[in-house]
XYZ file of C-alpha atoms in Angstrom:
381
model
C 120.646 91.454 84.163
C 118.184 89.237 85.986
C 116.001 87.028 83.809
C 112.459 85.921 84.649
C 113.435 82.252 84.815
C 116.364 83.083 87.096
C 114.129 84.760 89.665
C 111.472 82.063 89.540
C 114.048 79.364 90.081
C 115.717 81.308 92.875
C 112.376 81.125 94.675
C 112.067 77.426 93.896
C 115.448 76.925 95.566
C 114.077 78.149 98.890
C 115.541 81.634 99.031
C 119.254 80.870 99.272
C 121.353 83.758 98.033
C 125.003 82.888 98.680
C 125.443 80.820 95.500
C 124.051 83.617 93.367
C 126.195 86.478 94.643
C 129.955 86.808 94.232
C 132.368 88.370 96.732
C 131.699 91.890 95.438
C 127.935 91.539 95.770
C 127.321 91.240 92.020
C 125.108 88.495 90.673
C 127.017 85.608 89.151
C 125.523 84.807 85.746
C 126.953 81.304 85.891
C 125.371 80.724 89.262
C 122.112 82.139 87.972
C 122.215 79.693 85.077
C 122.831 76.810 87.473
C 119.976 78.028 89.662
C 117.599 78.189 86.719
C 118.129 74.473 86.089
C 116.712 73.470 89.499
C 113.295 71.718 89.814
C 109.731 72.954 89.725
C 108.313 75.610 92.026
C 107.866 73.928 95.413
C 107.799 77.055 97.556
C 105.818 79.708 95.698
C 103.025 78.824 93.306
C 101.051 81.840 92.181
C 98.257 79.591 90.897
C 97.750 77.823 94.220
C 95.449 79.865 96.445
C 96.018 77.989 99.699
C 94.010 78.219 102.937
C 92.932 81.713 103.881
C 94.528 83.142 100.756
C 91.785 85.725 100.100
C 88.379 86.866 101.238
C 86.799 84.452 98.760
C 84.686 81.914 100.606
C 84.799 83.783 103.922
C 81.387 85.138 104.954
C 81.571 88.075 107.356
C 78.007 89.248 106.825
C 76.631 90.981 109.903
C 80.122 91.644 111.293
C 81.540 95.118 111.868
C 85.278 95.559 111.471
C 87.338 98.541 112.649
C 90.458 99.067 110.530
C 92.748 101.800 111.843
C 95.202 103.085 109.292
C 92.530 102.029 106.811
C 93.495 104.582 104.146
C 97.081 103.366 104.115
C 98.770 100.772 101.948
C 97.838 97.591 103.816
C 94.776 99.043 105.515
C 93.057 99.947 102.252
C 93.517 96.398 100.966
C 92.030 95.061 104.192
C 89.025 97.366 103.743
C 88.378 95.930 100.271
C 88.786 92.308 101.345
C 86.311 92.774 104.188
C 83.737 94.489 102.021
C 84.031 91.627 99.527
C 83.381 89.239 102.435
C 80.158 91.077 103.319
C 81.364 92.933 106.419
C 80.662 96.491 107.515
C 83.934 98.436 107.644
C 84.782 101.393 109.866
C 87.933 102.866 108.326
C 89.802 105.085 110.792
C 92.761 107.173 109.633
C 94.235 110.581 110.415
C 95.633 110.789 106.848
C 99.140 111.622 108.066
C 100.482 108.996 105.660
C 97.255 107.314 104.515
C 95.624 108.624 101.328
C 91.951 109.167 100.584
C 92.862 108.212 97.032
C 93.280 104.623 98.232
C 89.653 104.397 99.379
C 87.816 107.070 97.373
C 85.835 104.491 95.391
C 84.603 102.969 98.679
C 83.293 106.159 100.287
C 79.757 105.934 98.886
C 79.232 102.313 99.912
C 76.544 101.792 102.556
C 78.720 99.263 104.429
C 81.774 101.548 104.511
C 82.351 104.466 106.853
C 85.460 106.656 106.888
C 86.362 108.407 110.141
C 89.218 110.902 110.210
C 90.719 110.319 113.628
C 94.119 109.969 115.306
C 94.257 106.885 117.549
C 96.589 108.697 119.942
C 93.223 109.966 121.185
C 90.586 107.441 122.336
C 88.198 106.299 119.612
C 84.528 105.482 120.191
C 82.816 103.956 117.132
C 79.266 104.588 118.356
C 78.068 101.156 117.239
C 78.664 97.488 117.972
C 81.972 96.101 116.663
C 83.358 92.591 116.343
C 86.987 92.872 115.221
C 89.735 95.518 115.236
C 92.760 95.611 112.940
C 95.319 98.095 114.272
C 97.238 99.021 111.123
C 97.891 102.636 112.188
C 101.488 103.890 112.221
C 103.850 105.130 109.511
C 106.005 102.180 108.401
C 108.407 103.942 106.025
C 111.640 105.123 107.711
C 111.603 108.555 105.997
C 107.990 109.042 107.132
C 108.207 107.785 110.701
C 111.457 109.644 111.340
C 109.806 112.979 110.464
C 107.767 112.906 113.682
C 109.481 110.330 115.920
C 107.582 111.091 119.126
C 104.212 110.866 117.359
C 105.369 107.618 115.762
C 106.136 106.179 119.204
C 102.881 107.526 120.650
C 100.871 106.017 117.795
C 102.269 102.573 118.560
C 101.995 102.802 122.335
C 99.173 105.179 123.251
C 97.241 104.209 120.130
C 97.491 100.510 120.954
C 96.492 101.190 124.547
C 93.376 103.073 123.409
C 92.355 100.313 121.012
C 92.956 97.556 123.554
C 90.687 99.432 125.963
C 88.066 99.601 123.217
C 88.423 95.877 122.497
C 88.081 95.091 126.199
C 84.927 97.218 126.569
C 83.298 95.750 123.473
C 84.481 92.149 123.687
C 86.135 92.474 120.257
C 89.080 90.469 118.942
C 91.999 92.763 118.076
C 95.015 92.285 115.795
C 98.191 94.335 116.062
C 100.237 95.027 112.945
C 103.689 94.598 114.431
C 106.854 94.406 112.379
C 110.006 92.466 111.607
C 111.822 95.560 112.899
C 111.353 94.181 116.427
C 114.248 91.850 115.526
C 116.524 94.858 114.905
C 119.646 94.037 112.881
C 119.396 90.284 113.383
C 122.398 88.122 114.201
C 120.555 84.979 113.030
C 118.753 84.143 109.806
C 115.995 83.328 109.192
C 114.288 85.022 112.130
C 111.770 82.926 114.082
C 109.304 84.323 116.583
C 111.353 83.179 119.580
C 114.392 85.203 118.453
C 114.739 88.145 120.850
C 116.514 90.405 118.428
C 119.598 92.587 118.154
C 118.087 95.970 118.850
C 119.063 99.599 119.427
C 116.911 101.553 121.861
C 118.489 104.936 121.103
C 118.795 105.765 117.422
C 116.887 107.160 114.425
C 114.868 103.958 113.873
C 114.119 103.269 117.536
C 110.935 105.374 117.603
C 109.328 102.808 115.298
C 111.090 99.616 116.373
C 110.731 100.172 120.119
C 107.205 101.536 119.783
C 106.173 98.290 118.112
C 107.957 96.219 120.764
C 106.163 98.153 123.504
C 102.842 97.624 121.712
C 103.456 93.877 121.699
C 103.975 94.065 125.466
C 100.641 95.850 125.864
C 98.912 93.166 123.795
C 100.508 90.480 125.964
C 99.355 92.144 129.182
C 95.789 92.776 128.028
C 95.522 89.163 126.910
C 96.882 87.769 130.176
C 95.376 90.232 132.659
C 92.074 91.132 130.984
C 91.523 88.105 128.714
C 91.273 90.281 125.597
C 91.378 88.111 122.453
C 94.570 89.399 120.827
C 96.579 88.578 117.708
C 100.036 89.960 116.779
C 101.382 89.845 113.214
C 105.074 90.527 112.701
C 104.996 91.860 109.157
C 108.057 91.640 106.914
C 108.743 93.763 103.815
C 105.582 94.050 101.731
C 104.952 95.773 98.395
C 102.272 96.227 95.745
C 99.531 98.560 94.497
C 98.286 101.303 96.860
C 101.793 102.159 98.031
C 102.531 105.867 98.038
C 104.974 106.639 95.180
C 106.811 108.801 97.716
C 106.756 106.068 100.359
C 110.543 105.948 100.548
C 110.951 102.175 100.779
C 113.074 100.248 98.355
C 110.494 98.663 96.005
C 108.564 101.887 95.455
C 111.798 103.877 95.151
C 113.281 101.576 92.528
C 110.156 101.272 90.376
C 109.396 105.011 90.404
C 113.012 105.920 89.702
C 113.244 103.384 86.868
C 110.007 104.577 85.248
C 111.138 108.203 85.457
C 114.616 107.463 84.092
C 116.358 108.479 87.310
C 119.282 106.700 88.923
C 118.251 103.947 91.329
C 119.462 104.877 94.799
C 121.204 101.936 96.455
C 122.208 102.438 100.067
C 125.534 100.870 100.939
C 126.994 98.283 98.590
C 123.599 96.677 97.929
C 124.481 93.270 99.362
C 122.092 93.689 102.313
C 119.074 91.428 101.938
C 115.321 91.672 102.217
C 112.433 89.245 101.708
C 109.634 90.804 99.684
C 106.004 89.726 100.118
C 103.313 90.752 97.634
C 100.415 92.573 99.257
C 97.726 90.012 98.336
C 99.681 87.300 100.123
C 100.265 89.451 103.183
C 96.611 90.478 103.476
C 95.618 86.824 103.194
C 97.930 86.099 106.100
C 96.374 88.859 108.205
C 92.896 87.571 107.435
C 93.913 84.025 108.325
C 95.470 85.153 111.601
C 92.420 87.157 112.614
C 89.776 84.586 111.692
C 91.452 81.291 112.559
C 90.045 80.073 115.859
C 92.231 78.908 118.713
C 94.880 80.279 121.042
C 96.879 82.547 118.734
C 97.930 85.339 121.083
C 101.660 84.810 120.505
C 103.329 86.724 117.626
C 103.228 85.211 114.134
C 105.698 86.075 111.365
C 104.037 87.013 108.061
C 106.278 87.506 105.065
C 107.979 85.851 102.140
C 110.883 83.596 103.188
C 112.742 84.005 99.881
C 115.716 86.340 100.324
C 117.145 88.764 97.747
C 119.954 91.287 97.836
C 119.083 94.897 97.075
C 121.279 94.672 93.967
C 119.230 91.725 92.722
C 116.020 93.679 93.251
C 117.492 96.641 91.340
C 118.436 94.427 88.390
C 114.978 92.853 88.366
C 113.216 96.226 88.352
C 115.452 97.509 85.558
C 114.768 94.379 83.499
C 110.993 94.480 83.989
C 110.623 98.232 83.331
C 113.052 98.231 80.407
C 114.814 101.142 82.060
C 118.410 102.108 81.300
C 118.804 103.900 84.630
C 122.117 103.572 86.430
C 122.691 102.705 90.070
C 123.696 105.454 92.484
C 125.260 104.286 95.734
C 124.675 106.329 98.891
C 125.793 105.839 102.478
C 123.930 103.142 104.383
C 121.560 104.745 106.923
C 122.385 104.310 110.597
C 121.081 101.053 112.108
C 119.805 99.765 108.752
C 119.453 95.948 109.027
C 121.894 93.868 106.972
C 119.602 90.849 106.621
C 115.872 90.241 106.840
C 114.220 86.857 106.245
C 111.276 85.338 108.115
C 110.888 81.832 109.386
C 107.181 81.214 108.668
C 106.826 77.682 110.008
C 104.471 78.886 112.743
C 102.184 80.559 110.184
C 102.223 77.421 108.025
C 101.376 75.163 110.954
C 98.848 77.338 112.802
C 97.160 79.104 109.881
C 97.811 76.945 106.841
C 99.268 80.097 105.262
C 102.255 80.815 103.087
C 102.891 83.288 100.250
C 102.285 82.218 96.654
C 103.208 85.195 94.452
C 106.847 85.084 93.258
C 108.777 88.362 93.315
C 108.911 88.675 89.539
C 105.127 88.267 89.255
C 104.508 90.749 92.051
C 106.824 93.305 90.460
C 105.007 92.868 87.143
C 101.671 93.535 88.847
C 103.054 96.561 90.666
C 104.778 98.402 87.809
C 101.518 99.399 86.006
C 100.153 100.805 89.274
C 103.138 103.109 89.733
C 103.113 104.045 86.046
C 99.486 105.167 86.411
C 100.296 107.082 89.607
C 103.157 108.915 87.886
C 100.975 109.728 84.869
C 98.161 111.037 87.055
C 100.569 113.171 89.065
C 102.069 114.625 85.893
C 98.613 115.361 84.520
C 97.629 117.173 87.730
C 100.680 119.433 87.444
C 99.839 120.578 83.901
């Protein structure tokens, strides 16, 4: 079982996993003990806010921000951060995967406006705008694979519509791209100049290729029409406001553990991911949008510390106190084997890096899912 000190010191060690995992993919307790003896936290310090780490100190009074996908996981956090910074927020969402529950406490605010709209169709805000965050598109494989053509259209036609809006209004626009543009990478960590190991025809391609095409549109509008564009390549992110039925690994594991169900591990569990807590990720998006300078090229945003899926499962079981077992299922087609960002560009250009260790983020997230489960159970009575 993973101990708190083991995880903290894993992150201090810079995210290396090979010494902690034996040939079968299981965590070596001896290696964990050795890891826990290594120095103080040099990579992730949850008490160190860092540049651009929140909306605190950023004054956006008099600015109007369009946030598409604003009722979703990341979008709803962006809405809150901007309201705290004094901005007016136009939250646009078709509620296909976004949830009104994420923003219901904001609906009565005089600086907040919710618009139910699908960005596949052109959007006209009817008022002056300054910035656009394009967060619209299902990001969970089970969700985006339900309607693959709409997923692709949301990325491509939706981005085209918003770029046209930004061009007409002279607004800066940020695209929420994804680490999935790297496909199943043959190198690790992945830097922005890595061109990827991708599949254009497969169950994940509607999302991956849609996001790649959107990046091309952002490039062309920046070069041909001088639109002020930003592109964030977002790696695995977790935290409060996730849908309990999201289908991604952190939400799956925590919900299953709290409900006493087996934790579903796809494949042997030795595939890796790098998990970024939502507060850190939103701080990175804010820094990318509001840092001045030529920042049109893609920027990786994520946590560079790498964990196997088995390590995440053990951590969730330890922190929830669950006795659930692990249930291994076949690995989905084209599922990446490794995922770890190189964030040197974000550090240099934005002064940004994540500060919340995985164990702390999981501890903050568990009560959220427990409350969601309790509320759902109460509604069914």
